[in-house]
CSV table of C-alpha atoms in Angstrom, one decimal:
chain,number,residue,atom,x,y,z
A,291,MET,CA,-0.1,-0.3,-0.1
A,292,ARG,CA,1.4,3.5,-0.5
A,293,TYR,CA,1.0,6.5,1.9
A,294,PHE,CA,1.7,9.8,1.8
A,295,THR,CA,2.6,13.2,3.8
A,296,SER,CA,4.0,16.5,3.9
A,297,ASP,CA,6.1,19.0,6.1
A,298,THR,CA,7.2,16.6,8.5
A,299,HIS,CA,9.4,19.7,9.7
A,300,PHE,CA,11.9,17.9,12.2
A,301,GLY,CA,14.0,20.0,14.7
A,302,HIS,CA,11.9,23.3,13.3
A,303,PRO,CA,11.2,25.0,16.4
A,304,LEU,CA,8.3,27.8,14.5
A,305,VAL,CA,6.6,25.3,13.4
A,306,THR,CA,7.1,23.1,15.9
A,307,ALA,CA,5.4,25.9,18.3
A,308,LEU,CA,2.8,27.2,15.6
A,309,ARG,CA,1.6,23.5,15.4
A,310,GLY,CA,0.5,23.7,19.5
A,311,PHE,CA,3.7,21.2,21.0
A,312,LEU,CA,4.6,24.2,23.5
A,313,ASN,CA,6.3,22.6,26.4
A,314,ASN,CA,4.5,24.9,29.0
A,315,GLY,CA,1.2,23.2,29.6
A,316,ARG,CA,-0.3,26.7,30.9
A,317,LEU,CA,1.2,28.4,27.9
A,318,ARG,CA,0.1,25.3,25.6
A,319,ALA,CA,-3.1,25.4,26.8
A,320,GLU,CA,-4.1,29.0,26.5
A,321,TYR,CA,-2.6,28.8,22.8
A,322,LEU,CA,-5.1,25.9,22.1
A,323,ASP,CA,-7.6,28.0,23.8
A,324,ILE,CA,-7.4,30.7,21.0
A,325,TRP,CA,-7.3,27.9,18.6
A,326,GLN,CA,-10.1,26.7,19.2
A,327,THR,CA,-12.4,29.8,20.1
A,328,GLN,CA,-10.8,32.5,17.6
A,329,ALA,CA,-9.2,30.2,14.9
A,330,ARG,CA,-5.9,29.7,13.9
A,331,THR,CA,-4.1,32.4,12.9
A,332,ALA,CA,-5.7,34.2,16.0
A,333,ALA,CA,-3.6,31.2,18.0
A,334,HIS,CA,-0.7,32.3,15.7
A,335,ALA,CA,-0.8,35.9,15.9
A,336,TRP,CA,-1.0,35.5,19.8
A,337,ILE,CA,2.6,33.1,20.5
A,338,LYS,CA,4.2,35.2,17.8
A,339,GLN,CA,3.5,38.3,19.7
A,340,TYR,CA,4.1,35.9,23.2
A,341,VAL,CA,7.0,35.4,21.9
A,342,HIS,CA,8.0,39.6,21.0
A,343,ASP,CA,6.7,40.8,23.9
A,344,ASN,CA,8.5,38.1,26.6
A,345,GLN,CA,11.6,38.4,24.5
A,346,THR,CA,11.9,34.6,24.3
A,347,SER,CA,12.1,32.6,21.4
A,348,PHE,CA,10.6,29.6,19.5
A,349,LYS,CA,13.1,27.4,20.3
A,350,ALA,CA,12.9,28.0,23.6
A,351,ILE,CA,9.0,27.8,23.7
A,352,CYS,CA,8.4,24.8,21.6
A,353,ASP,CA,8.7,20.5,22.3
A,354,ILE,CA,10.6,19.1,19.4
A,355,ALA,CA,10.7,15.8,20.7
A,356,ARG,CA,7.0,15.8,21.2
A,357,HIS,CA,6.2,16.8,18.0
A,358,GLU,CA,8.4,14.8,16.0
A,359,ASN,CA,7.8,11.5,18.6
A,360,THR,CA,3.9,12.4,17.5
A,361,ILE,CA,4.6,12.3,14.1
A,362,ILE,CA,6.8,9.4,13.6
A,363,ASP,CA,4.8,7.6,15.9
A,364,ASN,CA,1.8,8.2,13.6
A,365,ILE,CA,3.8,6.8,10.9
A,366,ASN,CA,4.3,3.5,12.1
A,367,GLU,CA,1.2,3.1,13.9
A,368,ILE,CA,-0.3,3.1,9.7
A,369,VAL,CA,1.9,2.4,7.5
A,370,GLY,CA,3.5,-0.6,7.1
A,371,HIS,CA,7.2,-2.2,6.7
A,372,ASP,CA,6.7,-3.0,3.2
A,373,ASP,CA,4.4,-0.6,2.6
A,374,GLU,CA,5.6,2.9,0.8
A,375,LEU,CA,5.5,6.3,1.8
A,376,TRP,CA,5.9,9.1,-0.1
A,377,ILE,CA,7.5,12.5,1.7
A,378,LEU,CA,5.9,15.5,-0.5
A,379,GLY,CA,8.9,18.0,1.3
A,380,ASP,CA,10.6,20.1,4.0
A,381,LEU,CA,11.6,16.9,5.6
A,382,SER,CA,13.3,19.2,8.3
A,383,TYR,CA,14.4,23.1,9.3
A,384,ARG,CA,16.8,24.3,11.8
A,385,CYS,CA,18.9,20.9,12.3
A,386,THR,CA,21.3,18.6,11.3
A,387,VAL,CA,22.0,16.3,9.0
A,388,GLU,CA,22.6,13.6,11.6
A,389,HIS,CA,19.5,14.5,13.4
A,390,THR,CA,16.9,14.3,9.8
A,391,LEU,CA,18.7,10.9,9.3
A,392,GLU,CA,17.8,9.7,13.1
A,393,CYS,CA,14.3,10.7,12.3
A,394,LEU,CA,14.4,9.1,9.3
A,395,ARG,CA,16.0,5.8,10.6
A,396,ARG,CA,12.8,5.6,13.3
A,397,ILE,CA,9.8,5.1,10.6
A,398,ASN,CA,9.5,1.3,10.5
A,399,CYS,CA,9.3,1.8,7.2
A,400,GLN,CA,11.7,0.2,4.0
A,401,HIS,CA,10.4,2.1,1.1
A,402,LEU,CA,11.1,5.7,1.7
A,403,HIS,CA,10.3,8.6,-1.1
A,404,LEU,CA,11.7,12.1,-1.0
A,405,ILE,CA,9.6,14.9,-3.1
A,406,ILE,CA,12.2,17.9,-2.3
A,407,GLY,CA,10.3,20.9,-0.7
A,408,ASN,CA,11.9,24.4,-0.2
A,409,HIS,CA,13.2,24.0,3.2
A,410,ASP,CA,15.4,20.6,2.1
A,411,ARG,CA,19.0,20.8,2.0
A,412,ASN,CA,19.1,19.5,-1.7
A,413,PHE,CA,16.5,21.9,-2.7
A,414,ARG,CA,18.3,23.5,-5.8
A,415,LEU,CA,21.4,22.2,-4.9
A,416,ARG,CA,20.0,18.3,-6.1
A,417,PHE,CA,24.5,17.2,-5.2
A,418,ASN,CA,23.0,16.9,-1.7
A,419,ASP,CA,21.2,14.2,-2.7
A,420,MET,CA,23.5,11.9,-1.4
A,421,LEU,CA,22.9,12.8,1.8
A,422,TYR,CA,19.6,10.8,1.8
A,423,GLU,CA,20.6,8.4,-0.6
A,424,ASN,CA,20.8,5.6,1.9
A,425,VAL,CA,17.3,6.1,3.6
A,426,PHE,CA,15.6,6.5,0.4
A,427,GLU,CA,14.8,4.5,-2.6
A,428,THR,CA,13.7,7.7,-4.9
A,429,ILE,CA,14.6,11.8,-4.4
A,430,ASP,CA,13.0,13.8,-7.0
A,431,ASP,CA,11.5,17.3,-7.6
A,432,TYR,CA,9.3,16.4,-8.9
A,433,CYS,CA,7.4,13.0,-9.9
A,434,GLU,CA,4.2,10.7,-11.4
A,435,ILE,CA,2.7,7.6,-10.6
A,436,ASP,CA,-0.5,6.0,-11.1
A,437,MET,CA,-3.8,5.3,-8.8
A,438,GLU,CA,-7.2,4.4,-9.0
A,439,LEU,CA,-8.7,7.9,-9.9
A,440,PRO,CA,-12.2,8.9,-10.4
A,441,VAL,CA,-13.2,9.7,-14.3
A,442,LEU,CA,-14.2,12.9,-15.2
A,443,ASP,CA,-17.2,13.8,-17.6
A,444,GLU,CA,-16.9,15.7,-20.3
A,445,SER,CA,-17.8,18.9,-18.2
A,446,GLY,CA,-15.0,17.6,-16.0
A,447,LYS,CA,-16.4,17.1,-13.1
A,448,ILE,CA,-15.7,14.0,-10.9
A,449,THR,CA,-17.9,10.9,-11.5
A,450,VAL,CA,-18.1,8.0,-9.3
A,451,ALA,CA,-16.4,5.8,-11.8
A,452,THR,CA,-13.2,4.9,-11.2
A,453,THR,CA,-9.7,3.7,-13.8
A,454,GLN,CA,-5.9,3.8,-13.4
A,455,GLN,CA,-4.7,7.4,-13.8
A,456,SER,CA,-1.3,9.3,-13.2
A,457,ILE,CA,-0.8,11.2,-10.4
A,458,ALA,CA,1.6,13.8,-9.6
A,459,MET,CA,3.3,14.7,-6.5
A,460,SER,CA,5.1,18.1,-6.2
A,461,HIS,CA,6.1,19.9,-2.7
A,462,PHE,CA,3.9,23.1,-4.0
A,463,PRO,CA,0.4,23.3,-5.4
A,464,ARG,CA,0.5,23.9,-9.3
A,465,LEU,CA,1.4,27.5,-10.7
A,466,SER,CA,-2.2,28.4,-11.9
A,467,ALA,CA,-2.9,28.3,-8.1
A,468,LEU,CA,0.3,30.6,-6.9
A,469,ALA,CA,-1.0,33.2,-9.3
A,470,GLU,CA,-3.8,33.9,-6.4
A,471,GLU,CA,-4.3,34.8,-3.1
A,472,HIS,CA,-5.0,32.2,-0.8
A,473,GLY,CA,-5.7,33.2,2.4
A,474,ASP,CA,-2.7,32.3,5.6
A,475,TRP,CA,-0.5,30.6,3.2
A,476,PRO,CA,2.7,31.3,4.3
A,477,SER,CA,3.6,34.7,3.0
A,478,ASN,CA,6.8,33.3,0.5
A,479,TRP,CA,4.8,30.9,-1.8
A,480,ASN,CA,5.3,33.5,-4.3
A,481,GLU,CA,8.9,32.8,-3.8
A,482,PHE,CA,8.4,28.8,-5.2
A,483,ALA,CA,6.7,30.0,-9.0
A,484,ASP,CA,9.4,29.0,-10.6
A,485,MET,CA,9.4,25.3,-8.8
A,486,ALA,CA,5.4,24.8,-9.5
A,487,PRO,CA,3.9,22.1,-11.2
A,488,THR,CA,2.3,23.5,-14.6
A,489,THR,CA,0.3,20.2,-14.9
A,490,GLU,CA,-3.3,20.6,-15.4
A,491,GLY,CA,-4.1,17.0,-14.0
A,492,TRP,CA,-4.2,15.4,-11.1
A,493,LEU,CA,-1.7,16.5,-7.9
A,494,LEU,CA,-1.0,15.5,-4.4
A,495,TYR,CA,1.2,18.8,-2.6
A,496,GLY,CA,2.0,19.9,0.6
A,497,HIS,CA,3.9,23.1,1.4
A,498,THR,CA,0.7,25.7,2.4
A,499,HIS,CA,0.2,24.1,5.8
A,500,GLN,CA,-3.6,24.1,5.2
A,501,ASP,CA,-5.3,22.4,7.7
A,502,VAL,CA,-8.0,20.6,5.8
A,503,PRO,CA,-7.6,18.2,2.4
A,504,ASP,CA,-9.2,20.6,-0.1
A,505,GLY,CA,-6.6,21.5,-2.6
A,506,THR,CA,-6.1,24.2,-4.8
A,507,ASP,CA,-8.5,23.2,-7.0
A,508,PRO,CA,-10.8,20.0,-7.3
A,509,ARG,CA,-8.1,18.0,-8.6
A,510,SER,CA,-5.6,18.5,-6.1
A,511,VAL,CA,-5.1,17.3,-2.8
A,512,ASN,CA,-3.5,18.5,-0.1
A,513,VAL,CA,-1.8,15.7,2.2
A,514,GLY,CA,0.5,18.0,4.3
A,515,LEU,CA,0.3,16.4,8.1
A,516,ASP,CA,-1.5,19.8,9.1
A,517,ALA,CA,-4.6,18.7,7.3
A,518,TRP,CA,-5.0,15.2,8.2
A,519,ASP,CA,-4.7,14.8,12.0
A,520,PHE,CA,-0.9,14.8,11.9
A,521,LYS,CA,-0.8,11.0,9.6
A,522,PRO,CA,0.1,10.0,6.5
A,523,VAL,CA,-3.0,9.5,4.1
A,524,SER,CA,-3.6,6.0,1.6
A,525,GLU,CA,-4.3,5.9,-1.8
A,526,GLN,CA,-7.7,4.8,-0.5
A,527,GLN,CA,-8.5,7.9,2.0
A,528,ILE,CA,-7.4,9.9,-1.5
A,529,LEU,CA,-9.9,8.3,-3.6
A,530,ALA,CA,-12.7,8.4,-1.2
A,531,TRP,CA,-11.5,12.1,-0.3
A,532,LEU,CA,-12.3,13.2,-4.1
A,533,ALA,CA,-15.3,10.8,-4.1
A,534,SER,CA,-16.7,12.8,-1.7
A,535,ARG,CA,-16.3,15.3,-4.1
A,536,CYS,CA,-18.8,14.0,-6.2
A,537,ALA,CA,-21.4,13.9,-3.8
A,538,ASP,CA,-20.5,17.4,-3.4
A,539,GLN,CA,-21.3,18.0,-6.9
A,540,SER,CA,-24.1,16.1,-6.7
A,541,GLN,CA,-26.3,18.2,-4.0
A,542,SER,CA,-24.9,21.2,-5.1
A,543,LYS,CA,-27.2,20.6,-8.3
A,544,PHE,CA,-30.3,20.9,-6.0
A,545,HIS,CA,-28.5,23.4,-3.3
A,546,PRO,CA,-26.8,25.6,-4.8
A,547,GLU,CA,-25.7,27.4,-2.1
A,548,HIS,CA,-23.7,24.7,-1.0
A,549,GLU,CA,-20.8,25.6,-4.1
A,550,SER,CA,-17.3,25.2,-2.0
A,551,GLY,CA,-16.3,28.3,-4.8
A,552,LEU,CA,-13.0,26.3,-5.1
């Protein structure tokens, strides 16, 4: 079975803190309360202000070990030793190669694949692939594989029928999406337009740290950890998610107010 995930960010204090992995129980409770009552963007703004006002750092307040243990334990609970796990970029940041490799070797899956992200050491410096060649079977900027996917009708809408089709994998959403504003995406998203895929077909991506699997369009799915409860997503889950869109489309024929606006 194949599984997909993105944006593990091992060793990265900022992302660890913004995901709520804080080493102070009172601070963590207050942060999560703001997240639940005022939305994620408000919580992010609050914790950044806290760091500024208290002249501290994200490294000082975050719980990197708990963040990494949660991600690795979730992967090992779901992904089997003989399965495939595709990590769509941003493995780690602000840590050593040795620490990144230590985290990867704790993953009990012998078929690991990497799609390179902007925080990875081999981003634009592909000779650094050799740093990870002993843990990954393949390392690519972009890759396509075959997967069971919905058949589209003549108008391009998803149907209940499925067949084997090609699906692309990139750390980034497609180029056409990067030309638009998308809420709380990372503020530097436009810096990577030259690396964004130009395909108009099926696409799996990460990078945006969206908290829902909704892709930037109906033919893409966000497989980032933030959208899947810090767990990898399987081929079957992706197909089921796309099938649910078919049901939403059918429902919207009778209830126009249900249109998603994607």
